[in-house]
Every structure is written in structure tokens, then in C-alpha cells.
Amino acid sequence: MMNLNFEVAETVDSSPVIVVDLDGTLTPVDTLHETVLQLHRTSPQAAIGLVQALRQGKAAFKRHVAQSLSLDGALLPLRQDLLEWLTEQHELGRRIVLVSAADQAFVDAVAAHLPFRVDAAIGSDGLANLSGEAKLARIREMVGENFVYAGDAAVDLPIWRASQGAILVGRGMRFEKRLGDVPVVGRFPQQSGPLQAWLRAL
């Protein structure tokens, strides 16, 4: 598990920490949707427990899926334009944190195959679903207020609005007018859809 202790105050560089979402942002696909479909195809018996797990909440559901089927981070399609930019920023000494509502196991699998080492990789833990305000609270706990955020969905709006700068990825471009006074520090428009991304990966 890459759930590392990380304090922005320990860094020499005062540049905002780059916080990056996973599903729809770093990868154009939804890791939960893809793995649930795969679970139905490869292990119908394990899929039966999905309904029961869902009754316990989203985080428990995600944990059940992650424990039933591993994710190969090396095969997951990533947004190359964003990945290249993050790699450049890492080489410049910027701190990068991967924070996602996906289960911790999936976040770890992706972080382990990135071309650079993230300072922390945080996901849902089976109890709390790390999305929206819950994700913002976790980010503030880790890095304080000095961060920029890369996301793609409406649920990311409170995080963008609390950040020092918004990085809009894919569908996130349509939320630019709802950011208020938060500056946009990066734009990565929608490219090919999830199906084309998976076909490229295959």
C-alpha cells in the first residue's frame, strides 16, 4: 500500500502540490465499471455477492470488487498528454499526489506503474467513499490548502473551488464557468473515448 505520510510543509519548493484524480482523469475509463463487468464475465459466483456488498455502502462495494478481482495497472489506459505533463512536473521537483474514490488496491496498482513515484496514493478504504467533500477533507489533511487539482466531473467542483488552481481534464472542461475566481492552470480536452482507449491498450 502506497498510503504514505506526506506533509507539504516538509517540501523545499513552495509550489502547490499537484493532486490528481484517477477515474476519468488520469485514465479515461472508470476502473470500477470495468472490473465489475469483468467480474461478471469471469467469476459469476463472486458477482453474486455484489448486491449484498452494495447494501453496505459504496466503499464496501468497491472493496468487495477489489478483493474479488485484481487490476493490472500496467494494462490500464492512461491519458498520455496528462501523464507527460505530470512527468515533466515531477522532474521539476513538483510534489504529486494521487487521490481517488476508487478502492485503495486499484489506486496502488496504478501508482506502481507510473513513470514517476507519487508522494502519496490514496483511495477508498472500504469504509469511507473518498469522493467530493470527503476527498477534499482528505486532501486538506494531507497537504493543507496549497494545492492544484486535476479532475473531470461535477463532484470535483468543491475541490477545484478550494484549490489554488484547477486542472480540467476531458469532460471537466465544461465546468470552467462554474469555478468562480479559481484560475485554470491546465486544460486537457477530451480525446478518444474509453472504448478506443482500451483498444489501444489491448
mmCIF file with all atom_site columns, C-alpha atoms in Angstrom:
data_model
loop_
_atom_site.group_PDB
_atom_site.id
_atom_site.type_symbol
_atom_site.label_atom_id
_atom_site.label_alt_id
_atom_site.label_comp_id
_atom_site.label_asym_id
_atom_site.label_entity_id
_atom_site.label_seq_id
_atom_site.pdbx_PDB_ins_code
_atom_site.Cartn_x
_atom_site.Cartn_y
_atom_site.Cartn_z
_atom_site.occupancy
_atom_site.B_iso_or_equiv
_atom_site.pdbx_formal_charge
_atom_site.auth_seq_id
_atom_site.auth_comp_id
_atom_site.auth_asym_id
_atom_site.auth_atom_id
_atom_site.pdbx_PDB_model_num
ATOM 1   C CA . MET A 1 1   ? 0.000   0.000   0.000   1.00 0.00 ? 1   MET A CA 1
ATOM 2   C CA . MET A 1 2   ? 1.323   3.424   -1.002  1.00 0.00 ? 2   MET A CA 1
ATOM 3   C CA . ASN A 1 3   ? -0.704  5.366   1.564   1.00 0.00 ? 3   ASN A CA 1
ATOM 4   C CA . LEU A 1 4   ? 2.328   7.408   2.589   1.00 0.00 ? 4   LEU A CA 1
ATOM 5   C CA . ASN A 1 5   ? 2.647   10.048  5.270   1.00 0.00 ? 5   ASN A CA 1
ATOM 6   C CA . PHE A 1 6   ? 3.150   13.333  3.477   1.00 0.00 ? 6   PHE A CA 1
ATOM 7   C CA . GLU A 1 7   ? 3.246   16.918  4.682   1.00 0.00 ? 7   GLU A CA 1
ATOM 8   C CA . VAL A 1 8   ? 3.594   19.790  2.251   1.00 0.00 ? 8   VAL A CA 1
ATOM 9   C CA . ALA A 1 9   ? 5.473   21.788  4.898   1.00 0.00 ? 9   ALA A CA 1
ATOM 10  C CA . GLU A 1 10  ? 8.407   19.405  4.501   1.00 0.00 ? 10  GLU A CA 1
ATOM 11  C CA . THR A 1 11  ? 8.978   20.400  0.874   1.00 0.00 ? 11  THR A CA 1
ATOM 12  C CA . VAL A 1 12  ? 11.587  22.933  -0.139  1.00 0.00 ? 12  VAL A CA 1
ATOM 13  C CA . ASP A 1 13  ? 9.584   24.076  -3.149  1.00 0.00 ? 13  ASP A CA 1
ATOM 14  C CA . SER A 1 14  ? 6.595   26.243  -2.240  1.00 0.00 ? 14  SER A CA 1
ATOM 15  C CA . SER A 1 15  ? 4.766   25.382  -5.481  1.00 0.00 ? 15  SER A CA 1
ATOM 16  C CA . PRO A 1 16  ? 1.277   23.976  -4.935  1.00 0.00 ? 16  PRO A CA 1
ATOM 17  C CA . VAL A 1 17  ? 1.063   20.211  -4.661  1.00 0.00 ? 17  VAL A CA 1
ATOM 18  C CA . ILE A 1 18  ? -0.483  18.610  -7.745  1.00 0.00 ? 18  ILE A CA 1
ATOM 19  C CA . VAL A 1 19  ? -3.410  16.434  -6.673  1.00 0.00 ? 19  VAL A CA 1
ATOM 20  C CA . VAL A 1 20  ? -4.681  14.088  -9.390  1.00 0.00 ? 20  VAL A CA 1
ATOM 21  C CA . ASP A 1 21  ? -7.901  12.107  -9.651  1.00 0.00 ? 21  ASP A CA 1
ATOM 22  C CA . LEU A 1 22  ? -7.882  8.624   -11.236 1.00 0.00 ? 22  LEU A CA 1
ATOM 23  C CA . ASP A 1 23  ? -11.131 7.600   -12.985 1.00 0.00 ? 23  ASP A CA 1
ATOM 24  C CA . GLY A 1 24  ? -11.957 9.844   -15.929 1.00 0.00 ? 24  GLY A CA 1
ATOM 25  C CA . THR A 1 25  ? -8.847  11.927  -15.277 1.00 0.00 ? 25  THR A CA 1
ATOM 26  C CA . LEU A 1 26  ? -5.563  10.038  -15.233 1.00 0.00 ? 26  LEU A CA 1
ATOM 27  C CA . THR A 1 27  ? -7.349  7.188   -17.024 1.00 0.00 ? 27  THR A CA 1
ATOM 28  C CA . PRO A 1 28  ? -10.274 7.806   -19.394 1.00 0.00 ? 28  PRO A CA 1
ATOM 29  C CA . VAL A 1 29  ? -12.128 4.753   -18.059 1.00 0.00 ? 29  VAL A CA 1
ATOM 30  C CA . ASP A 1 30  ? -13.950 4.020   -14.798 1.00 0.00 ? 30  ASP A CA 1
ATOM 31  C CA . THR A 1 31  ? -11.981 1.284   -13.043 1.00 0.00 ? 31  THR A CA 1
ATOM 32  C CA . LEU A 1 32  ? -14.998 0.171   -11.000 1.00 0.00 ? 32  LEU A CA 1
ATOM 33  C CA . HIS A 1 33  ? -17.274 -0.226  -14.016 1.00 0.00 ? 33  HIS A CA 1
ATOM 34  C CA . GLU A 1 34  ? -14.638 -2.099  -15.967 1.00 0.00 ? 34  GLU A CA 1
ATOM 35  C CA . THR A 1 35  ? -13.804 -4.508  -13.152 1.00 0.00 ? 35  THR A CA 1
ATOM 36  C CA . VAL A 1 36  ? -17.488 -5.186  -12.315 1.00 0.00 ? 36  VAL A CA 1
ATOM 37  C CA . LEU A 1 37  ? -18.094 -6.136  -15.947 1.00 0.00 ? 37  LEU A CA 1
ATOM 38  C CA . GLN A 1 38  ? -15.025 -8.341  -15.935 1.00 0.00 ? 38  GLN A CA 1
ATOM 39  C CA . LEU A 1 39  ? -16.116 -9.954  -12.675 1.00 0.00 ? 39  LEU A CA 1
ATOM 40  C CA . HIS A 1 40  ? -19.492 -10.861 -14.175 1.00 0.00 ? 40  HIS A CA 1
ATOM 41  C CA . ARG A 1 41  ? -17.750 -12.464 -17.136 1.00 0.00 ? 41  ARG A CA 1
ATOM 42  C CA . THR A 1 42  ? -15.016 -14.357 -15.321 1.00 0.00 ? 42  THR A CA 1
ATOM 43  C CA . SER A 1 43  ? -16.462 -15.155 -11.896 1.00 0.00 ? 43  SER A CA 1
ATOM 44  C CA . PRO A 1 44  ? -20.289 -15.220 -11.759 1.00 0.00 ? 44  PRO A CA 1
ATOM 45  C CA . GLN A 1 45  ? -20.153 -16.763 -8.285  1.00 0.00 ? 45  GLN A CA 1
ATOM 46  C CA . ALA A 1 46  ? -18.179 -13.825 -6.888  1.00 0.00 ? 46  ALA A CA 1
ATOM 47  C CA . ALA A 1 47  ? -20.504 -11.423 -8.680  1.00 0.00 ? 47  ALA A CA 1
ATOM 48  C CA . ILE A 1 48  ? -23.451 -12.731 -6.655  1.00 0.00 ? 48  ILE A CA 1
ATOM 49  C CA . GLY A 1 49  ? -22.022 -11.022 -3.563  1.00 0.00 ? 49  GLY A CA 1
ATOM 50  C CA . LEU A 1 50  ? -22.095 -7.601  -5.259  1.00 0.00 ? 50  LEU A CA 1
ATOM 51  C CA . VAL A 1 51  ? -25.679 -6.839  -4.243  1.00 0.00 ? 51  VAL A CA 1
ATOM 52  C CA . GLN A 1 52  ? -25.016 -7.661  -0.612  1.00 0.00 ? 52  GLN A CA 1
ATOM 53  C CA . ALA A 1 53  ? -21.835 -5.576  -0.624  1.00 0.00 ? 53  ALA A CA 1
ATOM 54  C CA . LEU A 1 54  ? -23.660 -2.623  -2.203  1.00 0.00 ? 54  LEU A CA 1
ATOM 55  C CA . ARG A 1 55  ? -26.114 -2.606  0.700   1.00 0.00 ? 55  ARG A CA 1
ATOM 56  C CA . GLN A 1 56  ? -23.174 -1.800  2.964   1.00 0.00 ? 56  GLN A CA 1
ATOM 57  C CA . GLY A 1 57  ? -22.315 1.339   1.002   1.00 0.00 ? 57  GLY A CA 1
ATOM 58  C CA . LYS A 1 58  ? -20.206 2.385   -1.985  1.00 0.00 ? 58  LYS A CA 1
ATOM 59  C CA . ALA A 1 59  ? -16.871 1.976   -0.215  1.00 0.00 ? 59  ALA A CA 1
ATOM 60  C CA . ALA A 1 60  ? -17.722 -1.570  0.886   1.00 0.00 ? 60  ALA A CA 1
ATOM 61  C CA . PHE A 1 61  ? -18.908 -2.385  -2.627  1.00 0.00 ? 61  PHE A CA 1
ATOM 62  C CA . LYS A 1 62  ? -15.643 -1.147  -4.112  1.00 0.00 ? 62  LYS A CA 1
ATOM 63  C CA . ARG A 1 63  ? -13.639 -3.143  -1.573  1.00 0.00 ? 63  ARG A CA 1
ATOM 64  C CA . HIS A 1 64  ? -15.601 -6.317  -2.428  1.00 0.00 ? 64  HIS A CA 1
ATOM 65  C CA . VAL A 1 65  ? -14.846 -5.858  -6.129  1.00 0.00 ? 65  VAL A CA 1
ATOM 66  C CA . ALA A 1 66  ? -11.168 -5.135  -5.473  1.00 0.00 ? 66  ALA A CA 1
ATOM 67  C CA . GLN A 1 67  ? -10.843 -8.256  -3.328  1.00 0.00 ? 67  GLN A CA 1
ATOM 68  C CA . SER A 1 68  ? -12.588 -10.365 -5.957  1.00 0.00 ? 68  SER A CA 1
ATOM 69  C CA . LEU A 1 69  ? -10.607 -9.209  -8.973  1.00 0.00 ? 69  LEU A CA 1
ATOM 70  C CA . SER A 1 70  ? -7.169  -7.623  -9.224  1.00 0.00 ? 70  SER A CA 1
ATOM 71  C CA . LEU A 1 71  ? -6.468  -4.715  -11.540 1.00 0.00 ? 71  LEU A CA 1
ATOM 72  C CA . ASP A 1 72  ? -3.378  -4.854  -13.749 1.00 0.00 ? 72  ASP A CA 1
ATOM 73  C CA . GLY A 1 73  ? -2.106  -1.295  -13.590 1.00 0.00 ? 73  GLY A CA 1
ATOM 74  C CA . ALA A 1 74  ? 0.279   -1.954  -16.483 1.00 0.00 ? 74  ALA A CA 1
ATOM 75  C CA . LEU A 1 75  ? -2.655  -2.568  -18.855 1.00 0.00 ? 75  LEU A CA 1
ATOM 76  C CA . LEU A 1 76  ? -4.834  0.326   -17.759 1.00 0.00 ? 76  LEU A CA 1
ATOM 77  C CA . PRO A 1 77  ? -5.015  3.019   -20.480 1.00 0.00 ? 77  PRO A CA 1
ATOM 78  C CA . LEU A 1 78  ? -3.750  6.390   -19.252 1.00 0.00 ? 78  LEU A CA 1
ATOM 79  C CA . ARG A 1 79  ? -4.151  9.867   -20.715 1.00 0.00 ? 79  ARG A CA 1
ATOM 80  C CA . GLN A 1 80  ? -0.780  10.352  -22.362 1.00 0.00 ? 80  GLN A CA 1
ATOM 81  C CA . ASP A 1 81  ? -0.950  14.155  -22.564 1.00 0.00 ? 81  ASP A CA 1
ATOM 82  C CA . LEU A 1 82  ? -1.675  14.476  -18.836 1.00 0.00 ? 82  LEU A CA 1
ATOM 83  C CA . LEU A 1 83  ? 0.832   11.762  -17.968 1.00 0.00 ? 83  LEU A CA 1
ATOM 84  C CA . GLU A 1 84  ? 3.588   13.503  -19.933 1.00 0.00 ? 84  GLU A CA 1
ATOM 85  C CA . TRP A 1 85  ? 2.836   16.816  -18.231 1.00 0.00 ? 85  TRP A CA 1
ATOM 86  C CA . LEU A 1 86  ? 2.870   15.207  -14.794 1.00 0.00 ? 86  LEU A CA 1
ATOM 87  C CA . THR A 1 87  ? 6.171   13.524  -15.600 1.00 0.00 ? 87  THR A CA 1
ATOM 88  C CA . GLU A 1 88  ? 7.644   16.884  -16.593 1.00 0.00 ? 88  GLU A CA 1
ATOM 89  C CA . GLN A 1 89  ? 6.364   18.483  -13.389 1.00 0.00 ? 89  GLN A CA 1
ATOM 90  C CA . HIS A 1 90  ? 7.816   15.660  -11.303 1.00 0.00 ? 90  HIS A CA 1
ATOM 91  C CA . GLU A 1 91  ? 11.201  16.148  -12.961 1.00 0.00 ? 91  GLU A CA 1
ATOM 92  C CA . LEU A 1 92  ? 10.987  19.835  -11.998 1.00 0.00 ? 92  LEU A CA 1
ATOM 93  C CA . GLY A 1 93  ? 10.580  18.800  -8.377  1.00 0.00 ? 93  GLY A CA 1
ATOM 94  C CA . ARG A 1 94  ? 6.809   19.231  -8.029  1.00 0.00 ? 94  ARG A CA 1
ATOM 95  C CA . ARG A 1 95  ? 5.017   17.053  -5.478  1.00 0.00 ? 95  ARG A CA 1
ATOM 96  C CA . ILE A 1 96  ? 2.286   14.842  -6.963  1.00 0.00 ? 96  ILE A CA 1
ATOM 97  C CA . VAL A 1 97  ? -0.438  13.042  -5.024  1.00 0.00 ? 97  VAL A CA 1
ATOM 98  C CA . LEU A 1 98  ? -2.923  10.564  -6.486  1.00 0.00 ? 98  LEU A CA 1
ATOM 99  C CA . VAL A 1 99  ? -6.274  10.705  -4.664  1.00 0.00 ? 99  VAL A CA 1
ATOM 100 C CA . SER A 1 100 ? -9.270  8.742   -5.896  1.00 0.00 ? 100 SER A CA 1
ATOM 101 C CA . ALA A 1 101 ? -12.663 7.405   -4.873  1.00 0.00 ? 101 ALA A CA 1
ATOM 102 C CA . ALA A 1 102 ? -11.523 4.080   -6.362  1.00 0.00 ? 102 ALA A CA 1
ATOM 103 C CA . ASP A 1 103 ? -10.537 1.390   -3.877  1.00 0.00 ? 103 ASP A CA 1
ATOM 104 C CA . GLN A 1 104 ? -7.052  1.652   -2.394  1.00 0.00 ? 104 GLN A CA 1
ATOM 105 C CA . ALA A 1 105 ? -5.992  -1.571  -4.138  1.00 0.00 ? 105 ALA A CA 1
ATOM 106 C CA . PHE A 1 106 ? -6.792  -0.077  -7.548  1.00 0.00 ? 106 PHE A CA 1
ATOM 107 C CA . VAL A 1 107 ? -5.050  3.205   -6.748  1.00 0.00 ? 107 VAL A CA 1
ATOM 108 C CA . ASP A 1 108 ? -1.937  1.316   -5.614  1.00 0.00 ? 108 ASP A CA 1
ATOM 109 C CA . ALA A 1 109 ? -1.967  -0.792  -8.797  1.00 0.00 ? 109 ALA A CA 1
ATOM 110 C CA . VAL A 1 110 ? -1.960  2.326   -10.970 1.00 0.00 ? 110 VAL A CA 1
ATOM 111 C CA . ALA A 1 111 ? 0.608   4.218   -8.881  1.00 0.00 ? 111 ALA A CA 1
ATOM 112 C CA . ALA A 1 112 ? 3.009   1.270   -9.068  1.00 0.00 ? 112 ALA A CA 1
ATOM 113 C CA . HIS A 1 113 ? 3.141   1.528   -12.872 1.00 0.00 ? 113 HIS A CA 1
ATOM 114 C CA . LEU A 1 114 ? 3.507   5.280   -13.307 1.00 0.00 ? 114 LEU A CA 1
ATOM 115 C CA . PRO A 1 115 ? 6.802   6.526   -14.807 1.00 0.00 ? 115 PRO A CA 1
ATOM 116 C CA . PHE A 1 116 ? 7.432   8.516   -11.623 1.00 0.00 ? 116 PHE A CA 1
ATOM 117 C CA . ARG A 1 117 ? 6.891   7.949   -7.903  1.00 0.00 ? 117 ARG A CA 1
ATOM 118 C CA . VAL A 1 118 ? 3.946   9.806   -6.427  1.00 0.00 ? 118 VAL A CA 1
ATOM 119 C CA . ASP A 1 119 ? 4.316   11.243  -2.941  1.00 0.00 ? 119 ASP A CA 1
ATOM 120 C CA . ALA A 1 120 ? 1.114   9.519   -1.845  1.00 0.00 ? 120 ALA A CA 1
ATOM 121 C CA . ALA A 1 121 ? -1.559  7.296   -3.389  1.00 0.00 ? 121 ALA A CA 1
ATOM 122 C CA . ILE A 1 122 ? -4.866  7.427   -1.528  1.00 0.00 ? 122 ILE A CA 1
ATOM 123 C CA . GLY A 1 123 ? -8.129  5.605   -2.277  1.00 0.00 ? 123 GLY A CA 1
ATOM 124 C CA . SER A 1 124 ? -11.330 4.479   -0.589  1.00 0.00 ? 124 SER A CA 1
ATOM 125 C CA . ASP A 1 125 ? -10.696 2.129   2.322   1.00 0.00 ? 125 ASP A CA 1
ATOM 126 C CA . GLY A 1 126 ? -13.836 0.012   2.397   1.00 0.00 ? 126 GLY A CA 1
ATOM 127 C CA . LEU A 1 127 ? -15.456 2.283   4.981   1.00 0.00 ? 127 LEU A CA 1
ATOM 128 C CA . ALA A 1 128 ? -15.383 5.807   3.557   1.00 0.00 ? 128 ALA A CA 1
ATOM 129 C CA . ASN A 1 129 ? -16.026 6.600   -0.112  1.00 0.00 ? 129 ASN A CA 1
ATOM 130 C CA . LEU A 1 130 ? -13.361 9.188   -0.979  1.00 0.00 ? 130 LEU A CA 1
ATOM 131 C CA . SER A 1 131 ? -15.388 11.454  -3.243  1.00 0.00 ? 131 SER A CA 1
ATOM 132 C CA . GLY A 1 132 ? -16.478 15.115  -3.246  1.00 0.00 ? 132 GLY A CA 1
ATOM 133 C CA . GLU A 1 133 ? -16.306 16.768  0.171   1.00 0.00 ? 133 GLU A CA 1
ATOM 134 C CA . ALA A 1 134 ? -14.785 13.628  1.744   1.00 0.00 ? 134 ALA A CA 1
ATOM 135 C CA . LYS A 1 135 ? -11.961 13.744  -0.780  1.00 0.00 ? 135 LYS A CA 1
ATOM 136 C CA . LEU A 1 136 ? -11.448 17.465  -0.146  1.00 0.00 ? 136 LEU A CA 1
ATOM 137 C CA . ALA A 1 137 ? -11.164 16.827  3.601   1.00 0.00 ? 137 ALA A CA 1
ATOM 138 C CA . ARG A 1 138 ? -8.554  14.121  2.974   1.00 0.00 ? 138 ARG A CA 1
ATOM 139 C CA . ILE A 1 139 ? -6.582  16.394  0.660   1.00 0.00 ? 139 ILE A CA 1
ATOM 140 C CA . ARG A 1 140 ? -6.559  19.194  3.233   1.00 0.00 ? 140 ARG A CA 1
ATOM 141 C CA . GLU A 1 141 ? -5.460  16.700  5.884   1.00 0.00 ? 141 GLU A CA 1
ATOM 142 C CA . MET A 1 142 ? -2.501  15.681  3.708   1.00 0.00 ? 142 MET A CA 1
ATOM 143 C CA . VAL A 1 143 ? -1.355  18.887  2.055   1.00 0.00 ? 143 VAL A CA 1
ATOM 144 C CA . GLY A 1 144 ? -3.262  21.798  3.552   1.00 0.00 ? 144 GLY A CA 1
ATOM 145 C CA . GLU A 1 145 ? -4.624  24.478  1.232   1.00 0.00 ? 145 GLU A CA 1
ATOM 146 C CA . ASN A 1 146 ? -1.670  24.837  -1.148  1.00 0.00 ? 146 ASN A CA 1
ATOM 147 C CA . PHE A 1 147 ? -2.668  22.508  -3.974  1.00 0.00 ? 147 PHE A CA 1
ATOM 148 C CA . VAL A 1 148 ? -3.937  22.434  -7.552  1.00 0.00 ? 148 VAL A CA 1
ATOM 149 C CA . TYR A 1 149 ? -6.374  19.724  -8.567  1.00 0.00 ? 149 TYR A CA 1
ATOM 150 C CA . ALA A 1 150 ? -6.811  17.686  -11.746 1.00 0.00 ? 150 ALA A CA 1
ATOM 151 C CA . GLY A 1 151 ? -10.323 16.312  -12.153 1.00 0.00 ? 151 GLY A CA 1
ATOM 152 C CA . ASP A 1 152 ? -13.093 15.732  -14.660 1.00 0.00 ? 152 ASP A CA 1
ATOM 153 C CA . ALA A 1 153 ? -16.528 15.648  -13.012 1.00 0.00 ? 153 ALA A CA 1
ATOM 154 C CA . ALA A 1 154 ? -19.149 17.754  -11.238 1.00 0.00 ? 154 ALA A CA 1
ATOM 155 C CA . VAL A 1 155 ? -18.302 16.009  -7.956  1.00 0.00 ? 155 VAL A CA 1
ATOM 156 C CA . ASP A 1 156 ? -14.876 17.673  -8.222  1.00 0.00 ? 156 ASP A CA 1
ATOM 157 C CA . LEU A 1 157 ? -16.284 21.215  -8.091  1.00 0.00 ? 157 LEU A CA 1
ATOM 158 C CA . PRO A 1 158 ? -15.836 21.732  -4.317  1.00 0.00 ? 158 PRO A CA 1
ATOM 159 C CA . ILE A 1 159 ? -12.227 20.552  -4.642  1.00 0.00 ? 159 ILE A CA 1
ATOM 160 C CA . TRP A 1 160 ? -11.468 22.839  -7.576  1.00 0.00 ? 160 TRP A CA 1
ATOM 161 C CA . ARG A 1 161 ? -13.060 25.787  -5.748  1.00 0.00 ? 161 ARG A CA 1
ATOM 162 C CA . ALA A 1 162 ? -10.907 25.130  -2.676  1.00 0.00 ? 162 ALA A CA 1
ATOM 163 C CA . SER A 1 163 ? -7.714  24.789  -4.717  1.00 0.00 ? 163 SER A CA 1
ATOM 164 C CA . GLN A 1 164 ? -5.099  27.299  -5.835  1.00 0.00 ? 164 GLN A CA 1
ATOM 165 C CA . GLY A 1 165 ? -5.718  26.292  -9.442  1.00 0.00 ? 165 GLY A CA 1
ATOM 166 C CA . ALA A 1 166 ? -7.882  23.952  -11.496 1.00 0.00 ? 166 ALA A CA 1
ATOM 167 C CA . ILE A 1 167 ? -6.610  21.400  -13.992 1.00 0.00 ? 167 ILE A CA 1
ATOM 168 C CA . LEU A 1 168 ? -9.547  20.498  -16.229 1.00 0.00 ? 168 LEU A CA 1
ATOM 169 C CA . VAL A 1 169 ? -9.424  17.097  -17.875 1.00 0.00 ? 169 VAL A CA 1
ATOM 170 C CA . GLY A 1 170 ? -11.769 15.654  -20.518 1.00 0.00 ? 170 GLY A CA 1
ATOM 171 C CA . ARG A 1 171 ? -15.387 16.313  -19.542 1.00 0.00 ? 171 ARG A CA 1
ATOM 172 C CA . GLY A 1 172 ? -14.134 18.632  -16.812 1.00 0.00 ? 172 GLY A CA 1
ATOM 173 C CA . MET A 1 173 ? -13.680 21.357  -19.441 1.00 0.00 ? 173 MET A CA 1
ATOM 174 C CA . ARG A 1 174 ? -17.414 22.086  -19.317 1.00 0.00 ? 174 ARG A CA 1
ATOM 175 C CA . PHE A 1 175 ? -17.217 23.198  -15.673 1.00 0.00 ? 175 PHE A CA 1
ATOM 176 C CA . GLU A 1 176 ? -14.806 26.090  -16.245 1.00 0.00 ? 176 GLU A CA 1
ATOM 177 C CA . LYS A 1 177 ? -17.516 28.747  -15.896 1.00 0.00 ? 177 LYS A CA 1
ATOM 178 C CA . ARG A 1 178 ? -18.544 27.315  -12.515 1.00 0.00 ? 178 ARG A CA 1
ATOM 179 C CA . LEU A 1 179 ? -15.123 27.723  -10.889 1.00 0.00 ? 179 LEU A CA 1
ATOM 180 C CA . GLY A 1 180 ? -15.613 31.283  -9.689  1.00 0.00 ? 180 GLY A CA 1
ATOM 181 C CA . ASP A 1 181 ? -12.297 33.068  -9.136  1.00 0.00 ? 181 ASP A CA 1
ATOM 182 C CA . VAL A 1 182 ? -10.185 29.904  -9.233  1.00 0.00 ? 182 VAL A CA 1
ATOM 183 C CA . PRO A 1 183 ? -7.654  30.152  -12.085 1.00 0.00 ? 183 PRO A CA 1
ATOM 184 C CA . VAL A 1 184 ? -7.409  27.357  -14.641 1.00 0.00 ? 184 VAL A CA 1
ATOM 185 C CA . VAL A 1 185 ? -3.764  26.244  -14.730 1.00 0.00 ? 185 VAL A CA 1
ATOM 186 C CA . GLY A 1 186 ? -4.167  23.338  -17.126 1.00 0.00 ? 186 GLY A CA 1
ATOM 187 C CA . ARG A 1 187 ? -6.565  22.112  -19.818 1.00 0.00 ? 187 ARG A CA 1
ATOM 188 C CA . PHE A 1 188 ? -6.558  18.607  -21.265 1.00 0.00 ? 188 PHE A CA 1
ATOM 189 C CA . PRO A 1 189 ? -9.544  18.332  -23.654 1.00 0.00 ? 189 PRO A CA 1
ATOM 190 C CA . GLN A 1 190 ? -11.471 15.148  -24.345 1.00 0.00 ? 190 GLN A CA 1
ATOM 191 C CA . GLN A 1 191 ? -9.681  12.856  -26.752 1.00 0.00 ? 191 GLN A CA 1
ATOM 192 C CA . SER A 1 192 ? -10.786 9.350   -27.698 1.00 0.00 ? 192 SER A CA 1
ATOM 193 C CA . GLY A 1 193 ? -13.492 7.581   -25.696 1.00 0.00 ? 193 GLY A CA 1
ATOM 194 C CA . PRO A 1 194 ? -12.961 4.720   -23.227 1.00 0.00 ? 194 PRO A CA 1
ATOM 195 C CA . LEU A 1 195 ? -13.552 2.057   -25.891 1.00 0.00 ? 195 LEU A CA 1
ATOM 196 C CA . GLN A 1 196 ? -10.836 3.439   -28.154 1.00 0.00 ? 196 GLN A CA 1
ATOM 197 C CA . ALA A 1 197 ? -8.516  3.807   -25.150 1.00 0.00 ? 197 ALA A CA 1
ATOM 198 C CA . TRP A 1 198 ? -8.999  0.179   -24.168 1.00 0.00 ? 198 TRP A CA 1
ATOM 199 C CA . LEU A 1 199 ? -8.495  -0.973  -27.768 1.00 0.00 ? 199 LEU A CA 1
ATOM 200 C CA . ARG A 1 200 ? -5.185  0.920   -27.865 1.00 0.00 ? 200 ARG A CA 1
ATOM 201 C CA . ALA A 1 201 ? -4.140  -0.698  -24.593 1.00 0.00 ? 201 ALA A CA 1
ATOM 202 C CA . LEU A 1 202 ? -5.041  -4.151  -25.893 1.00 0.00 ? 202 LEU A CA 1
#
